[in-house]
Coordinates of C-alpha atoms and ligand atoms in Angstrom, one line a residue:
M1466 CA 27.6 -8.9 -19.9
L1467 CA 25.2 -7.1 -18.3
S1468 CA 22.9 -8.8 -16.0
R1469 CA 18.6 -7.7 -15.9
I1470 CA 16.6 -8.8 -12.7
F1471 CA 12.5 -6.9 -13.3
S1472 CA 11.5 -5.4 -10.1
C1473 CA 7.9 -3.1 -9.9
A1474 CA 7.7 0.6 -8.6
V1475 CA 4.5 2.0 -7.3
V1476 CA 3.1 4.9 -9.0
G1477 CA 0.0 6.0 -7.5
L1478 CA -2.0 2.8 -7.0
E1479 CA -0.4 1.2 -10.1
G1480 CA 2.4 -0.7 -10.0
V1481 CA 5.4 -0.5 -13.3
V1482 CA 7.7 -2.6 -13.8
V1483 CA 11.4 -1.4 -13.2
E1484 CA 14.2 -2.9 -15.0
V1485 CA 17.5 -3.6 -12.7
E1486 CA 20.9 -4.0 -14.9
V1487 CA 23.8 -4.1 -13.0
D1488 CA 27.7 -4.1 -15.0
F1489 CA 30.8 -3.8 -13.6
T1490 CA 33.2 -0.5 -14.1
N1491 CA 36.9 0.2 -13.9
G1492 CA 37.5 2.2 -11.2
Q1493 CA 36.9 2.6 -7.2
P1494 CA 35.5 -0.9 -5.5
G1495 CA 32.2 0.6 -4.5
M1496 CA 29.4 0.8 -5.7
T1497 CA 27.3 4.1 -8.3
I1498 CA 23.3 3.2 -9.1
V1499 CA 21.8 5.4 -10.8
G1500 CA 18.1 5.9 -13.0
L1501 CA 16.1 8.4 -10.4
P1502 CA 16.6 7.3 -6.9
D1503 CA 15.0 8.7 -3.7
T1504 CA 17.7 8.7 -1.1
A1505 CA 16.1 5.5 0.1
V1506 CA 17.2 3.6 -3.4
Q1507 CA 20.9 5.5 -2.5
E1508 CA 21.0 3.8 0.9
S1509 CA 21.7 -0.3 -0.7
R1510 CA 24.6 0.8 -1.6
E1511 CA 25.6 0.0 1.7
R1512 CA 23.1 -2.3 2.0
V1513 CA 23.0 -4.5 -0.6
Q1514 CA 27.1 -4.9 0.3
T1515 CA 26.8 -6.0 3.5
A1516 CA 24.1 -7.9 3.2
V1517 CA 26.0 -10.3 0.1
K1518 CA 28.8 -10.1 2.9
N1519 CA 26.9 -11.5 5.6
A1520 CA 24.9 -13.8 3.6
G1521 CA 28.9 -15.9 3.3
L1522 CA 28.4 -14.9 -0.7
H1523 CA 30.9 -13.1 -1.9
F1524 CA 30.8 -9.4 -3.2
P1525 CA 33.3 -8.4 -6.0
R1526 CA 36.5 -6.7 -6.2
H1527 CA 35.5 -3.8 -9.1
R1528 CA 33.0 -0.4 -9.1
V1529 CA 29.5 -1.8 -10.0
V1530 CA 27.0 0.5 -11.6
V1531 CA 23.1 -0.4 -10.9
N1532 CA 20.7 1.6 -13.5
L1533 CA 17.3 1.4 -12.3
A1534 CA 15.2 1.8 -15.9
P1535 CA 12.7 3.5 -17.2
A1536 CA 14.6 6.6 -15.5
S1537 CA 11.9 8.4 -15.6
V1538 CA 9.4 6.6 -13.6
R1539 CA 10.9 8.3 -9.6
K1540 CA 12.0 5.7 -7.9
V1541 CA 11.0 5.5 -4.5
G1542 CA 11.9 3.5 -0.8
P1543 CA 14.3 0.5 -0.5
Y1544 CA 12.5 -1.9 -2.3
Y1545 CA 15.4 -3.0 -5.0
D1546 CA 17.8 -3.9 -2.0
L1547 CA 17.2 -7.2 -3.3
P1548 CA 17.3 -6.9 -6.8
I1549 CA 21.0 -5.2 -7.0
A1550 CA 21.2 -8.0 -4.8
L1551 CA 20.7 -10.8 -7.1
G1552 CA 22.2 -8.2 -10.0
V1553 CA 25.9 -8.6 -8.4
I1554 CA 26.0 -12.7 -7.6
V1555 CA 24.8 -13.2 -10.8
L1556 CA 27.0 -11.0 -12.4
G1557 CA 30.0 -12.4 -10.3
G1558 CA 29.0 -15.7 -11.8
H1559 CA 27.5 -17.0 -8.7
L1560 CA 23.7 -17.8 -10.0
A1561 CA 22.6 -18.4 -13.9
P1562 CA 20.3 -16.0 -14.9
E1563 CA 17.9 -18.4 -16.2
T1564 CA 17.4 -18.8 -12.7
L1565 CA 15.7 -15.5 -13.1
E1566 CA 13.2 -15.3 -15.9
S1567 CA 9.6 -14.4 -15.9
T1568 CA 10.1 -13.4 -12.2
L1569 CA 9.8 -10.1 -9.7
V1570 CA 11.8 -9.6 -7.5
I1571 CA 11.2 -6.7 -4.8
G1572 CA 12.6 -6.8 -1.3
E1573 CA 14.3 -4.7 1.2
L1574 CA 17.6 -6.4 3.1
S1575 CA 18.4 -5.9 6.3
L1576 CA 22.6 -5.6 6.6
D1577 CA 22.2 -9.4 7.8
G1578 CA 21.0 -10.5 4.9
V1579 CA 17.1 -11.3 6.3
V1580 CA 14.8 -9.4 4.0
R1581 CA 12.4 -6.7 5.0
H1582 CA 8.7 -6.2 4.6
A1583 CA 7.5 -3.6 0.8
R1584 CA 4.6 -1.2 1.2
G1585 CA 2.5 -1.7 -2.1
V1586 CA 2.9 -5.7 -2.7
L1587 CA -0.3 -6.1 -3.9
P1588 CA -0.6 -3.3 -6.7
M1589 CA 3.0 -5.4 -8.4
A1590 CA 1.4 -8.6 -8.3
A1591 CA -1.5 -7.6 -10.3
T1592 CA 0.9 -5.5 -11.9
A1593 CA 3.9 -9.6 -12.7
R1594 CA 0.4 -10.7 -13.8
A1595 CA -1.2 -8.9 -15.9
Q1596 CA 2.2 -7.7 -17.6
G1597 CA 2.8 -12.3 -18.3
Y1598 CA 5.2 -12.7 -14.9
K1599 CA 5.2 -15.7 -14.5
R1600 CA 6.6 -15.9 -10.3
I1601 CA 7.0 -12.6 -7.4
I1602 CA 9.6 -12.9 -5.0
V1603 CA 8.2 -11.3 -2.0
P1604 CA 9.0 -10.8 1.7
E1605 CA 8.1 -14.0 3.9
M1606 CA 5.3 -11.4 5.2
D1607 CA 4.5 -10.0 2.8
A1608 CA 3.8 -12.6 0.4
A1609 CA -0.4 -13.1 1.7
E1610 CA -0.8 -9.8 0.2
A1611 CA 0.5 -10.7 -3.5
A1612 CA -0.9 -14.5 -3.6
L1613 CA -4.1 -12.1 -3.8
I1614 CA -3.6 -12.0 -7.3
P1615 CA -4.5 -15.0 -8.8
G1616 CA -2.4 -16.7 -11.5
I1617 CA 0.9 -16.3 -10.0
E1618 CA 3.5 -17.9 -8.0
V1619 CA 4.4 -16.4 -5.0
I1620 CA 8.0 -17.0 -3.4
P1621 CA 8.1 -16.4 0.0
V1622 CA 11.6 -15.6 1.3
S1623 CA 13.0 -15.0 5.0
T1624 CA 16.4 -14.2 4.1
L1625 CA 19.1 -13.6 0.9
A1626 CA 20.6 -16.7 1.5
V1627 CA 17.8 -18.8 2.0
L1628 CA 17.2 -17.4 -1.5
F1629 CA 20.6 -17.9 -2.3
D1630 CA 19.8 -21.9 -2.0
H1631 CA 16.5 -21.3 -3.5
L1632 CA 18.1 -19.9 -7.0
S1633 CA 21.4 -22.6 -7.0
G1634 CA 18.5 -24.8 -6.2
S1635 CA 20.1 -26.5 -3.2
H1636 CA 17.0 -25.6 -1.6
L1637 CA 13.8 -25.3 -2.3
I1638 CA 11.0 -22.8 -1.1
P1639 CA 7.5 -23.6 -1.4
P1640 CA 5.4 -21.4 -3.3
Y1641 CA 3.4 -19.7 -0.9
Q1642 CA -0.3 -21.2 -0.4
P1643 CA -2.9 -19.0 0.7
S1644 CA -4.9 -20.4 4.0
D1645 CA -8.2 -20.0 4.5
E1646 CA -8.1 -16.8 7.7
V1647 CA -11.4 -15.3 8.8
P1648 CA -10.2 -11.2 8.0
V1649 CA -10.8 -9.1 11.3
P1650 CA -12.7 -6.1 10.6
L1651 CA -10.6 -2.5 10.3
Y1652 CA -13.3 -1.2 12.9
L1653 CA -15.1 -2.7 15.0
P1654 CA -18.6 -0.9 15.3
T1655 CA -21.2 -0.6 18.3
D1656 CA -23.9 -3.0 17.5
F1657 CA -26.5 -0.6 15.6
A1658 CA -29.0 -2.3 17.9
E1659 CA -27.5 -0.9 21.4
V1660 CA -29.2 2.0 20.0
K1661 CA -32.6 3.2 21.8
G1662 CA -35.1 4.9 20.4
Q1663 CA -34.1 7.5 17.9
E1664 CA -35.9 5.3 15.3
H1665 CA -36.4 7.2 12.4
V1666 CA -32.8 8.8 12.6
K1667 CA -32.0 4.7 12.0
R1668 CA -34.3 4.6 9.4
A1669 CA -32.2 7.3 7.1
L1670 CA -29.0 5.7 7.5
E1671 CA -30.5 2.0 6.9
V1672 CA -31.3 4.4 3.5
A1673 CA -28.0 6.1 2.9
A1674 CA -26.0 3.2 4.1
A1675 CA -28.3 0.6 1.5
G1676 CA -27.6 3.6 -1.1
G1677 CA -25.1 4.4 -0.2
H1678 CA -26.4 7.7 0.6
N1679 CA -24.1 10.6 2.3
V1680 CA -25.7 11.8 5.6
L1681 CA -25.3 15.0 7.9
M1682 CA -26.7 14.6 11.4
T1683 CA -27.4 18.0 13.3
G1684 CA -28.9 17.7 16.7
S1685 CA -27.8 19.0 20.7
P1686 CA -25.3 17.8 22.4
G1687 CA -25.8 14.2 23.9
S1688 CA -28.4 13.7 21.6
G1689 CA -26.3 10.2 20.5
K1690 CA -25.4 11.4 17.3
T1691 CA -21.9 10.6 17.3
L1692 CA -23.1 6.5 18.1
L1693 CA -25.0 6.7 15.5
A1694 CA -22.3 6.8 13.3
R1695 CA -20.3 4.4 14.8
A1696 CA -22.8 2.8 14.4
L1697 CA -22.8 2.2 11.2
P1698 CA -20.4 -0.2 9.5
G1699 CA -21.9 -3.0 11.0
I1700 CA -25.5 -2.2 8.7
L1701 CA -22.9 -1.5 6.0
P1702 CA -23.3 -4.1 2.7
E1703 CA -20.8 -6.6 2.0
M1704 CA -18.3 -5.9 -0.6
S1705 CA -17.9 -8.2 -4.2
I1706 CA -14.2 -9.2 -4.2
D1707 CA -13.4 -6.9 -6.2
E1708 CA -14.2 -3.8 -4.2
S1709 CA -11.8 -5.4 -1.5
L1710 CA -9.4 -5.3 -3.3
D1711 CA -10.1 -2.7 -5.0
V1712 CA -9.8 -1.2 -0.8
T1713 CA -6.8 -3.8 0.1
R1714 CA -5.1 -1.7 -2.8
I1715 CA -5.3 1.8 -1.2
Y1716 CA -4.0 0.2 2.9
S1717 CA -1.2 -1.3 0.9
V1718 CA 0.0 2.0 -0.7
A1719 CA -0.6 3.3 1.9
D1720 CA 0.9 0.8 4.1
Q1721 CA -1.7 0.9 6.9
L1722 CA -3.0 -3.1 6.1
P1723 CA -3.2 -4.2 9.4
A1724 CA -1.0 -7.4 9.6
G1725 CA -2.0 -10.5 9.3
T1726 CA -5.4 -9.2 7.2
P1727 CA -4.1 -9.9 4.1
L1728 CA -7.4 -8.8 2.4
I1729 CA -10.0 -6.4 3.4
R1730 CA -13.1 -8.0 3.5
H1731 CA -15.0 -5.3 5.6
R1732 CA -16.6 -1.3 4.4
P1733 CA -13.7 1.3 5.7
F1734 CA -15.3 3.8 8.3
R1735 CA -11.6 6.7 9.2
A1736 CA -13.3 9.5 11.9
P1737 CA -10.1 11.5 11.2
H1738 CA -9.9 14.4 14.1
H1739 CA -11.0 17.7 13.1
T1740 CA -7.1 19.2 13.3
I1741 CA -6.5 16.7 10.0
S1742 CA -5.0 19.7 6.9
H1743 CA -6.4 19.1 3.9
A1744 CA -3.3 17.2 2.5
G1745 CA -3.8 14.6 5.2
L1746 CA -8.0 14.3 3.5
V1747 CA -7.2 14.2 0.6
G1748 CA -3.9 12.6 0.4
G1749 CA 0.1 14.6 -0.6
G1750 CA 2.9 15.2 0.5
N1751 CA 6.4 15.3 -2.0
I1752 CA 5.4 12.0 -3.0
P1753 CA 2.0 12.1 -2.6
H1754 CA 0.1 9.1 -0.6
P1755 CA -3.6 8.3 -0.2
G1756 CA -5.5 10.6 2.0
E1757 CA -8.8 9.7 4.2
I1758 CA -11.3 10.2 1.2
S1759 CA -9.1 7.4 0.3
L1760 CA -9.1 5.1 2.7
A1761 CA -12.4 5.7 2.7
H1762 CA -12.9 3.9 -0.2
R1763 CA -15.8 2.1 -0.5
G1764 CA -16.7 3.1 3.3
V1765 CA -17.9 5.1 4.9
L1766 CA -15.7 9.2 6.4
F1767 CA -17.2 9.8 9.2
L1768 CA -16.7 14.0 9.9
D1769 CA -18.2 14.8 13.4
E1770 CA -18.1 18.2 14.7
F1771 CA -18.0 19.3 11.3
P1772 CA -18.5 22.8 11.7
E1773 CA -14.3 22.5 13.5
F1774 CA -13.1 21.7 9.9
G1775 CA -12.1 24.3 8.8
Q1776 CA -13.3 25.8 5.8
R1777 CA -10.3 25.0 3.4
V1778 CA -10.4 21.4 4.5
L1779 CA -14.5 21.2 3.5
E1780 CA -14.0 22.3 0.0
V1781 CA -11.3 20.1 -0.8
L1782 CA -14.0 18.1 -0.4
R1783 CA -16.0 19.3 -3.4
Q1784 CA -14.9 18.1 -6.1
P1785 CA -13.8 14.3 -5.1
M1786 CA -16.7 14.1 -4.1
E1787 CA -18.0 14.3 -6.7
D1788 CA -15.9 12.6 -9.1
K1789 CA -15.0 9.7 -6.5
F1790 CA -11.9 10.0 -7.5
V1791 CA -9.1 12.9 -6.3
T1792 CA -6.2 13.9 -9.0
I1793 CA -2.9 15.2 -7.3
S1794 CA -1.1 17.0 -9.2
R1795 CA 3.0 17.8 -8.2
A1796 CA 5.9 18.8 -10.4
Q1797 CA 6.7 15.7 -11.4
G1798 CA 3.5 14.5 -13.0
S1799 CA -0.1 13.7 -11.6
L1800 CA -1.3 10.9 -9.6
T1801 CA -5.3 9.7 -9.5
F1802 CA -6.7 8.1 -6.0
S1803 CA -10.1 6.4 -5.8
A1804 CA -11.9 8.3 -3.3
N1805 CA -15.7 6.3 -3.2
F1806 CA -17.2 7.0 -0.4
Q1807 CA -20.2 8.2 2.0
L1808 CA -19.4 11.6 3.8
I1809 CA -21.6 10.7 7.2
A1810 CA -21.3 14.4 9.4
A1811 CA -22.1 15.4 12.7
M1812 CA -22.7 18.6 13.9
N1813 CA -24.3 21.2 16.7
P1814 CA -27.3 23.4 15.4
C1815 CA -24.7 26.4 16.6
P1816 CA -21.0 26.5 18.1
C1817 CA -22.6 27.0 21.9
G1818 CA -24.7 23.5 21.6
Ligands
ATP3108 N1 -29.9 6.1 21.7 C1 -29.3 6.6 21.8 N2 -28.7 5.1 23.2 C2 -28.0 4.6 23.8 N3 -27.3 5.8 24.5 C3 -27.1 7.3 23.3 C4 -28.7 7.9 22.8 N4 -28.6 8.6 22.5 C5 -27.1 9.3 23.4 N5 -26.2 7.8 23.7 C6 -25.1 7.8 24.9 O1 -25.4 9.1 25.2 C7 -23.9 9.7 25.7 C8 -23.4 10.5 24.1 O2 -24.2 10.5 22.7 P1 -22.8 10.7 22.0 O3 -21.8 11.1 22.0 O4 -23.9 10.4 21.0 O5 -23.4 12.4 21.7 P2 -23.9 13.6 20.1 O6 -24.7 13.8 19.8 O7 -22.8 13.3 19.1 O8 -23.0 14.7 21.5 P3 -21.8 15.9 21.1 O9 -22.6 16.6 20.0 O10 -21.9 16.7 22.2 O11 -21.1 15.6 20.2 C9 -23.2 8.7 24.8 O12 -22.5 8.1 25.7 C10 -23.6 7.6 23.7 O13 -23.7 6.2 24.2
MG3109 MG1 -20.7 14.0 19.5

């Protein structure tokens, strides 16, 4: 009799439900994890065993086999610790399997059983809702993010022991209730009104802000290009809730959501330095991460000292600027990240100034 707990992986910007199957077999006590796990998932073995014992629960003296399905999805990161631990506890007969029906479980465990922050909780909650799950169990600090998705119960957990008490019915955790916190902007712009004169440039920027147009500013040193660009976020139109969720999803996956900011309400403003690599700009890495152009989605990408950027770096901007998204292909498959940004560039008329 195996136990089956549902968890979630993030592929690109989308959540994919992962089934965590746990069973006992013959052999030396310990744990084997199969189903395309990366190193962080393999290390779950050690974390789960210690966390279960330290939570005051019994770790079975059997060989435990864990299968993460579907095997075709690459499992990255330590988010399966909590579902694996629950699977072991259920299989050991300490919890009824029904307690985890229609529930997604996400969370990394520390050795003492504390549940740690997970990245990408927003797309995971969205997937849970879309696939008809009733409940999602998430780390306490990520509950506000999960609660952005309406119509799903969010159970915030601090430790494995507390979750065990909740599931066994001895001490229930109340579902997370969202609070009305005032969102803090990611970037504090210069006040547009502080720019003296420059009426024509200000007008051009106002038109660009209203219409989402790209702008190239050229002018001699000290003429206020950087200042004007940095004042632009202050006059950008507000984002709708859907746009906010769109942007927040990218920051959630990139693990760049500032603490205490579950929802990004202000348009992003990204100003990468000109030494940035093309992978940093458009996204990339072995397991592709969103780059600056995706972090600037529905906001502004400001490239100061434009000619200093490498030619190859600028060339890779072409396709995303036309398509409003970028597709990154790797041997394991290709991922698409949104990249609908407004480009503001500033340069001197000639390298000598
Ligand atoms: N129109 C203006 N109103 C108020 N302050 C200004 C204005 N123009 C420039 N400044 C001030 O002058 C200084 C230089 O401006 P800034 O750095 O924006 O110039 P720049 O065009 O980006 O120069 P560079 O080509 O050297 O990068 C800043 O401290 C800026 O605040
Ligand atoms: Mg400048």
